PDB file of C-alpha atoms in Angstrom:
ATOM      1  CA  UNK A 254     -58.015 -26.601  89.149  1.00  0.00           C
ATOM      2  CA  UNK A 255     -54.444 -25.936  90.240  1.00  0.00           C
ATOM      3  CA  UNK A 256     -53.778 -29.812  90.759  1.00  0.00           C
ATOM      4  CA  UNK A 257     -55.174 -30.000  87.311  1.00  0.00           C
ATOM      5  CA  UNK A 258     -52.808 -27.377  86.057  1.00  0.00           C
ATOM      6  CA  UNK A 259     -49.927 -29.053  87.464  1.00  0.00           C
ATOM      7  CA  UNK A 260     -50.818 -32.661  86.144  1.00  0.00           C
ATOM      8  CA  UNK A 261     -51.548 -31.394  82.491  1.00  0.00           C
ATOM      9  CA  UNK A 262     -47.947 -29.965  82.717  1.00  0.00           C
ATOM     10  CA  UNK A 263     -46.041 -33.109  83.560  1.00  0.00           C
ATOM     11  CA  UNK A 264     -48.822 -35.071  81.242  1.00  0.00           C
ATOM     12  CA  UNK A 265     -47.917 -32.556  78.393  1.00  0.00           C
ATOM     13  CA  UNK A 266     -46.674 -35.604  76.134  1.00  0.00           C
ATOM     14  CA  UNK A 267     -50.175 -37.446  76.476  1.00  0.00           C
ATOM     15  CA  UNK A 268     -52.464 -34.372  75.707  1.00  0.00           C
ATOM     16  CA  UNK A 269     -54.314 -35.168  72.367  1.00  0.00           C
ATOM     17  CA  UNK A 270     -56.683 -33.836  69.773  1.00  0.00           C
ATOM     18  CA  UNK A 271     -59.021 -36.060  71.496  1.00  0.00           C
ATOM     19  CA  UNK A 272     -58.562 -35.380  75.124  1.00  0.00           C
ATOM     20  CA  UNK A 273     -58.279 -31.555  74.125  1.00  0.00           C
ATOM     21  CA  UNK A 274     -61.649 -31.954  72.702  1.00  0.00           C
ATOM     22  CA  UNK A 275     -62.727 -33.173  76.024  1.00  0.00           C
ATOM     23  CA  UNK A 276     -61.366 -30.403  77.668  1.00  0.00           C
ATOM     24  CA  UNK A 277     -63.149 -28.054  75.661  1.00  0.00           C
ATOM     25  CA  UNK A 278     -66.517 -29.855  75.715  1.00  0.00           C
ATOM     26  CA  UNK A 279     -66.291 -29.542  79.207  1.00  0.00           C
ATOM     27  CA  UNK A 280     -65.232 -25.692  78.969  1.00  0.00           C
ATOM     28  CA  UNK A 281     -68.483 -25.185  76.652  1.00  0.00           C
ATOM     29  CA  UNK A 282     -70.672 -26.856  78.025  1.00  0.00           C
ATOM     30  CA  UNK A 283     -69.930 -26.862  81.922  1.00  0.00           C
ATOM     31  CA  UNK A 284     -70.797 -24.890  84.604  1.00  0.00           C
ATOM     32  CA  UNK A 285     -70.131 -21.132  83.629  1.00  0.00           C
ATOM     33  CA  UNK A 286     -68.078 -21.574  87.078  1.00  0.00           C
ATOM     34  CA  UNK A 287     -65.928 -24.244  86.158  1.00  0.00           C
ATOM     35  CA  UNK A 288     -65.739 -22.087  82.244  1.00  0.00           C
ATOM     36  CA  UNK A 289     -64.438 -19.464  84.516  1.00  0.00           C
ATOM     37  CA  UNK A 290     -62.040 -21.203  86.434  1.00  0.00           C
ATOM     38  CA  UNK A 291     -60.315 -23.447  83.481  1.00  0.00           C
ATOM     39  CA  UNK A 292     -60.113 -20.149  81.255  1.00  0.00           C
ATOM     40  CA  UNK A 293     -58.402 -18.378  84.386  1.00  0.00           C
ATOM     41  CA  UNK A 294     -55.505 -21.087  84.611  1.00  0.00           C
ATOM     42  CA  UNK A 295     -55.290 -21.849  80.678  1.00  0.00           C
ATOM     43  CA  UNK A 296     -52.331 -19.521  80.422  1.00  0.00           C
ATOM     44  CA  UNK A 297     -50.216 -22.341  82.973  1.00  0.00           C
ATOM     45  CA  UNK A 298     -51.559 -25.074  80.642  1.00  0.00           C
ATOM     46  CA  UNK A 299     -48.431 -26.009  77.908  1.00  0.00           C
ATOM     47  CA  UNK A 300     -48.703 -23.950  75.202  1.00  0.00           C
ATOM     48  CA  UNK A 301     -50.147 -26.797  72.666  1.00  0.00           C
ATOM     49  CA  UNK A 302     -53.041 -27.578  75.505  1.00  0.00           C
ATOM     50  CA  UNK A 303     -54.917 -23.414  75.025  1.00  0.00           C
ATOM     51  CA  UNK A 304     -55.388 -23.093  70.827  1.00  0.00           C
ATOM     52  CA  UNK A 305     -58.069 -25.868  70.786  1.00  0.00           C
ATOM     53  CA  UNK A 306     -60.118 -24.787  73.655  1.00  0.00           C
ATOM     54  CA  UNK A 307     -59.795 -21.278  73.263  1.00  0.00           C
ATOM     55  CA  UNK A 308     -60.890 -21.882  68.996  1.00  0.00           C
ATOM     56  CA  UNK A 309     -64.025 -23.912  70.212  1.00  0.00           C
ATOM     57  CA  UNK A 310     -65.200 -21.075  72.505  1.00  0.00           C
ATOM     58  CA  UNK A 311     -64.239 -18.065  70.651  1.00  0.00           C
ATOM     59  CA  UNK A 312     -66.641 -19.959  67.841  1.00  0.00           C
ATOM     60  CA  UNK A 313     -69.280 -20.404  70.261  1.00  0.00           C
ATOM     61  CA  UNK A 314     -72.949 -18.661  69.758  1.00  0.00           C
ATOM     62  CA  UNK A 315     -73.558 -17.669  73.200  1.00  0.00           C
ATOM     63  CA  UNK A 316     -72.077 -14.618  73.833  1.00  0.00           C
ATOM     64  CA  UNK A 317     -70.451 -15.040  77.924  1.00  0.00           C
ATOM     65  CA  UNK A 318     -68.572 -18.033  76.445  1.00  0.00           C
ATOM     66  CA  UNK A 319     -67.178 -16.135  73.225  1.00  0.00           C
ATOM     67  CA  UNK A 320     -66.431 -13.097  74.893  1.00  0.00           C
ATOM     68  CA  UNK A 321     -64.458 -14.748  77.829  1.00  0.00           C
ATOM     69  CA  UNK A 322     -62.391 -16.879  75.137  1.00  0.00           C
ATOM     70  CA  UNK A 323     -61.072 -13.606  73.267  1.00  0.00           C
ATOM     71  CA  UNK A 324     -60.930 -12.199  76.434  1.00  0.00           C
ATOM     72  CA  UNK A 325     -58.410 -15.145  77.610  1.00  0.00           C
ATOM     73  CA  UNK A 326     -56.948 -15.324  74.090  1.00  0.00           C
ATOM     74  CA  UNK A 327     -56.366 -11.230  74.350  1.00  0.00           C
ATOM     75  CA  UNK A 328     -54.488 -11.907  77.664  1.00  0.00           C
ATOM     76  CA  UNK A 329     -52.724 -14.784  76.965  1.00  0.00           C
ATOM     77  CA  UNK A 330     -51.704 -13.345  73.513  1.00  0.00           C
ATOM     78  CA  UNK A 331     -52.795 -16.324  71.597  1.00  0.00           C
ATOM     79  CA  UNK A 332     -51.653 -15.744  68.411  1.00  0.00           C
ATOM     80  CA  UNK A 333     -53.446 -19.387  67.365  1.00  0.00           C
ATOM     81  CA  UNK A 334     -56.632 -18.358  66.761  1.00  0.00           C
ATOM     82  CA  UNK A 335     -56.326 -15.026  65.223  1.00  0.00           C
ATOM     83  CA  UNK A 336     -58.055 -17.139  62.226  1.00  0.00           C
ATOM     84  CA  UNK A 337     -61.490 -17.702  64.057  1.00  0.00           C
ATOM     85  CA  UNK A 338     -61.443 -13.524  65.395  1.00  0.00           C
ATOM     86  CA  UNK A 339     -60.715 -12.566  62.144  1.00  0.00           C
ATOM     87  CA  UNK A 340     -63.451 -14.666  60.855  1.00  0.00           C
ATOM     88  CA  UNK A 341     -65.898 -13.539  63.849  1.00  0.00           C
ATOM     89  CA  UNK A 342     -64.955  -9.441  62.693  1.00  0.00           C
ATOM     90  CA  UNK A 343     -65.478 -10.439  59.203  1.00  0.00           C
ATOM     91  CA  UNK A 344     -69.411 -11.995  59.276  1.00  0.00           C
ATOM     92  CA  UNK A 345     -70.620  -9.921  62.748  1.00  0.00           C
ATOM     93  CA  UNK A 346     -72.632  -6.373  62.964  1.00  0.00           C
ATOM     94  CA  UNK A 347     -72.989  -6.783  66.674  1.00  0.00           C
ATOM     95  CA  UNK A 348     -70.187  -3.420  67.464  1.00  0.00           C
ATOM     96  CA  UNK A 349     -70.012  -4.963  70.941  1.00  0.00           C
ATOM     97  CA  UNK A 350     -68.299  -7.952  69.076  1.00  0.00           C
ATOM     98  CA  UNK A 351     -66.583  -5.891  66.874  1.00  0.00           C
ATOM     99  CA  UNK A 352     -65.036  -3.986  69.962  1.00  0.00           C
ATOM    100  CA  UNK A 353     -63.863  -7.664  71.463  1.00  0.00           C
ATOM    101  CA  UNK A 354     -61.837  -8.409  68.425  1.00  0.00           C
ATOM    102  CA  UNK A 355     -60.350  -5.073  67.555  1.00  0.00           C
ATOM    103  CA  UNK A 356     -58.699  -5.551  71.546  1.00  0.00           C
ATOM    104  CA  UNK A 357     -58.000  -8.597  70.404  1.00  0.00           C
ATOM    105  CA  UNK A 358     -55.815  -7.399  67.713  1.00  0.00           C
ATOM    106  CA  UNK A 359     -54.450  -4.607  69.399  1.00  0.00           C
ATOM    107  CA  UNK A 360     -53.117  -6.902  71.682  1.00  0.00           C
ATOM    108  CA  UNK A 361     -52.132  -9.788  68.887  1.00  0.00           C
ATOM    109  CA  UNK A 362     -51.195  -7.614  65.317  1.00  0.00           C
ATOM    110  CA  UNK A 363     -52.439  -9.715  62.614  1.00  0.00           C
ATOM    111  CA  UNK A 364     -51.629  -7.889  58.912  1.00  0.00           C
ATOM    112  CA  UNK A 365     -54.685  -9.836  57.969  1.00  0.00           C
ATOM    113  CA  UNK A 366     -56.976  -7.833  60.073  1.00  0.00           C
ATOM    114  CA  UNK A 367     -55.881  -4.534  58.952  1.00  0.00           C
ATOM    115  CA  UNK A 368     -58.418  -4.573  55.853  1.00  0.00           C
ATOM    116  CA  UNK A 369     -61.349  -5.652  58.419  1.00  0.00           C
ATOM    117  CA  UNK A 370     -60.294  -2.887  60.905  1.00  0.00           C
ATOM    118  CA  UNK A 371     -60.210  -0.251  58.113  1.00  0.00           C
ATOM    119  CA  UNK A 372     -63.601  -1.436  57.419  1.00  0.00           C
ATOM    120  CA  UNK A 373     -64.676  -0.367  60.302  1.00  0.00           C
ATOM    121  CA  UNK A 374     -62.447   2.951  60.564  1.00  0.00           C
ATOM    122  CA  UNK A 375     -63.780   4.280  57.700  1.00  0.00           C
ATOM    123  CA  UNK A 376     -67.647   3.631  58.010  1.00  0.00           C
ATOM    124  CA  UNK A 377     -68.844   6.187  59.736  1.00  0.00           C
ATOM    125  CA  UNK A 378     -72.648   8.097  59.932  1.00  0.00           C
ATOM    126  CA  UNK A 379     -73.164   9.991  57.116  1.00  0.00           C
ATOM    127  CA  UNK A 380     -76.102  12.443  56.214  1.00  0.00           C
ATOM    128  CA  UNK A 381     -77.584  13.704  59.751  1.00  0.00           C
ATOM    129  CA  UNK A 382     -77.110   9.770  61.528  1.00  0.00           C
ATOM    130  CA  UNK A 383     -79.458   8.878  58.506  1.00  0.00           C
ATOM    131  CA  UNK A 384     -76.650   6.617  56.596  1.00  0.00           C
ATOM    132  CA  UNK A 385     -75.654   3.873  59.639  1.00  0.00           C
ATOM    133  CA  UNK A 386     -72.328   3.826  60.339  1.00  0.00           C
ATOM    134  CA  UNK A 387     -70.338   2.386  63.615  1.00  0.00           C
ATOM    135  CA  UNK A 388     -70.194   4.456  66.990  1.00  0.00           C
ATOM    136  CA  UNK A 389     -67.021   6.567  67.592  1.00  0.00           C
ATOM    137  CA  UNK A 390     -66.290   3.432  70.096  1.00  0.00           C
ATOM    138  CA  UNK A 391     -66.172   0.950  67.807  1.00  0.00           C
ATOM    139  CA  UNK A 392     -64.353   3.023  65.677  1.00  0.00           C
ATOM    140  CA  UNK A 393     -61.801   4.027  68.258  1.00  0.00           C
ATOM    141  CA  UNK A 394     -60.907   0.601  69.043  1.00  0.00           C
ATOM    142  CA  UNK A 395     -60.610  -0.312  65.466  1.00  0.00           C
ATOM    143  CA  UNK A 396     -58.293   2.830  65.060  1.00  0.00           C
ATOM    144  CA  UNK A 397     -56.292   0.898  67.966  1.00  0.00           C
ATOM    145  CA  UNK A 398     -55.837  -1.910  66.592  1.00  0.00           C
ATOM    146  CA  UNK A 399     -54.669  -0.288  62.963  1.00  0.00           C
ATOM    147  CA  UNK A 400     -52.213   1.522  65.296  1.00  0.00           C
ATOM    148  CA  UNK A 401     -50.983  -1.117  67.066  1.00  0.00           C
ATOM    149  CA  UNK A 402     -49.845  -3.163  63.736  1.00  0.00           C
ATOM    150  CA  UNK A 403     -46.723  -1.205  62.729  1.00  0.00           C
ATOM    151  CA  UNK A 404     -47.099  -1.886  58.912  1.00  0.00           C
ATOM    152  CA  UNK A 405     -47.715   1.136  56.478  1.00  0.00           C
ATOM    153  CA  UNK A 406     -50.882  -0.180  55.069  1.00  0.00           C
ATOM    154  CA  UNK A 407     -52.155   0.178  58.589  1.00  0.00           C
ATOM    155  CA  UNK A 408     -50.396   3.420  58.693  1.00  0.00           C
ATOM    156  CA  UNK A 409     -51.566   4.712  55.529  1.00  0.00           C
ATOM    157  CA  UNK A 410     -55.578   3.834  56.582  1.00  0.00           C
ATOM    158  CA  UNK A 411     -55.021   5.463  59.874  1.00  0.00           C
ATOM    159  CA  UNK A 412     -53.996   8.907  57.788  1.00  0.00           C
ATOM    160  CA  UNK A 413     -57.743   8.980  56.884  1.00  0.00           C
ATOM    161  CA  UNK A 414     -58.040   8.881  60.834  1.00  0.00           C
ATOM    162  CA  UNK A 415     -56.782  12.578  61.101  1.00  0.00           C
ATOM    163  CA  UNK A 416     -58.919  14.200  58.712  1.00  0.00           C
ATOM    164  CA  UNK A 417     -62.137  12.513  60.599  1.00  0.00           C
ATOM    165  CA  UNK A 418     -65.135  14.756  61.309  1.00  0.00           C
ATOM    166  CA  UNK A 419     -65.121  13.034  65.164  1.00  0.00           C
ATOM    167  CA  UNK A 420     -62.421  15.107  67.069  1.00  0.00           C
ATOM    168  CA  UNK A 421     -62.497  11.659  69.476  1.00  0.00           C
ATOM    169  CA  UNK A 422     -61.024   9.871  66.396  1.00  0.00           C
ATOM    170  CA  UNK A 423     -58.517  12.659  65.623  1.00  0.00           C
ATOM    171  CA  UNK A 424     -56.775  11.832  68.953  1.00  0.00           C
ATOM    172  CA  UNK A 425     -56.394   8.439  68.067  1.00  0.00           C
ATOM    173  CA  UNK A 426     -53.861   8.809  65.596  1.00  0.00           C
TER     174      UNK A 426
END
């Protein structure tokens, strides 16, 4: 993997949409070791060579694959696909997914997000746990995120934060 590293680096010129493709294919479909060990060096890939693979397997339906994309893309600070996380917070009511993109954003502000993420601030359980609502979790790490934007509509939703019945949440702020 490191002699791969080095050769896509001096081979940055030749790297396209095609062979990218290839690349994540491979990534997808491979051995979860070999997923493991091309995610782990796609930081000292050039910067055009990580978007592609990393959109392909943050889309992906299994969850180890998605989850170790945003969890590459979180570290890496992949700005790039901030489109397909967005789009994952958007359609999912897994919170376990929802927790996964709110560090993503946290760690990658996005003003785009900060209506999703006060989505999920502001549904909580109402009426005895009757009404569903997110876990204080979830909603922490949404609360995160918000705070980690530095815009004032994200400011003015996390506001709401402080009045919250969930002392947990009140901390946030």
């Amino acid at each position: 993997i490191d002699r791969l590293a080095r050769i896509l680096e001096v081979s940055e010129p030749l790297l396209s949409p095609v062979l990218l493709a290839h690349f994540a294919e491979l990534a997808d479909r491979g051995r979860p070791d070999l997923r493991g060990a091309l995610l782990s060096q796609l930081e000292h890939w050039p910067e055009s060579a990580a978007p592609p693979i990393l959109r392909r397997l943050a889309a992906s339906s299994t969850e180890a694959i998605r989850d170790a994309a945003l969890h590459s893309a979180t570290r890496m600070n992949s700005a790039a696909i901030s489109a397909v996380v967005g789009g994952l917070l958007e359609q999912t009511q897994d919170e376990h997914v929802m927790r996964v993109c709110c560090r993503y954003f946290a760690a990658v502000p996005n003003a785009g997000a900060i209506p999703l993420l006060t989505r999920i601030v502001d549904r909580k359980p109402r009426m005895f746990g009757l009404v569903k609502g997110y876990a204080a979790s979830t909603r922490q790490e949404a609360a995160e995120a918000l705070a980690r934007q530095s815009v004032r509509p994200a400011d003015e939703a996390l506001d709401n934060v402080l009045h919250d019945p969930v002392t947990q949440m009140r901390k946030r702020k």
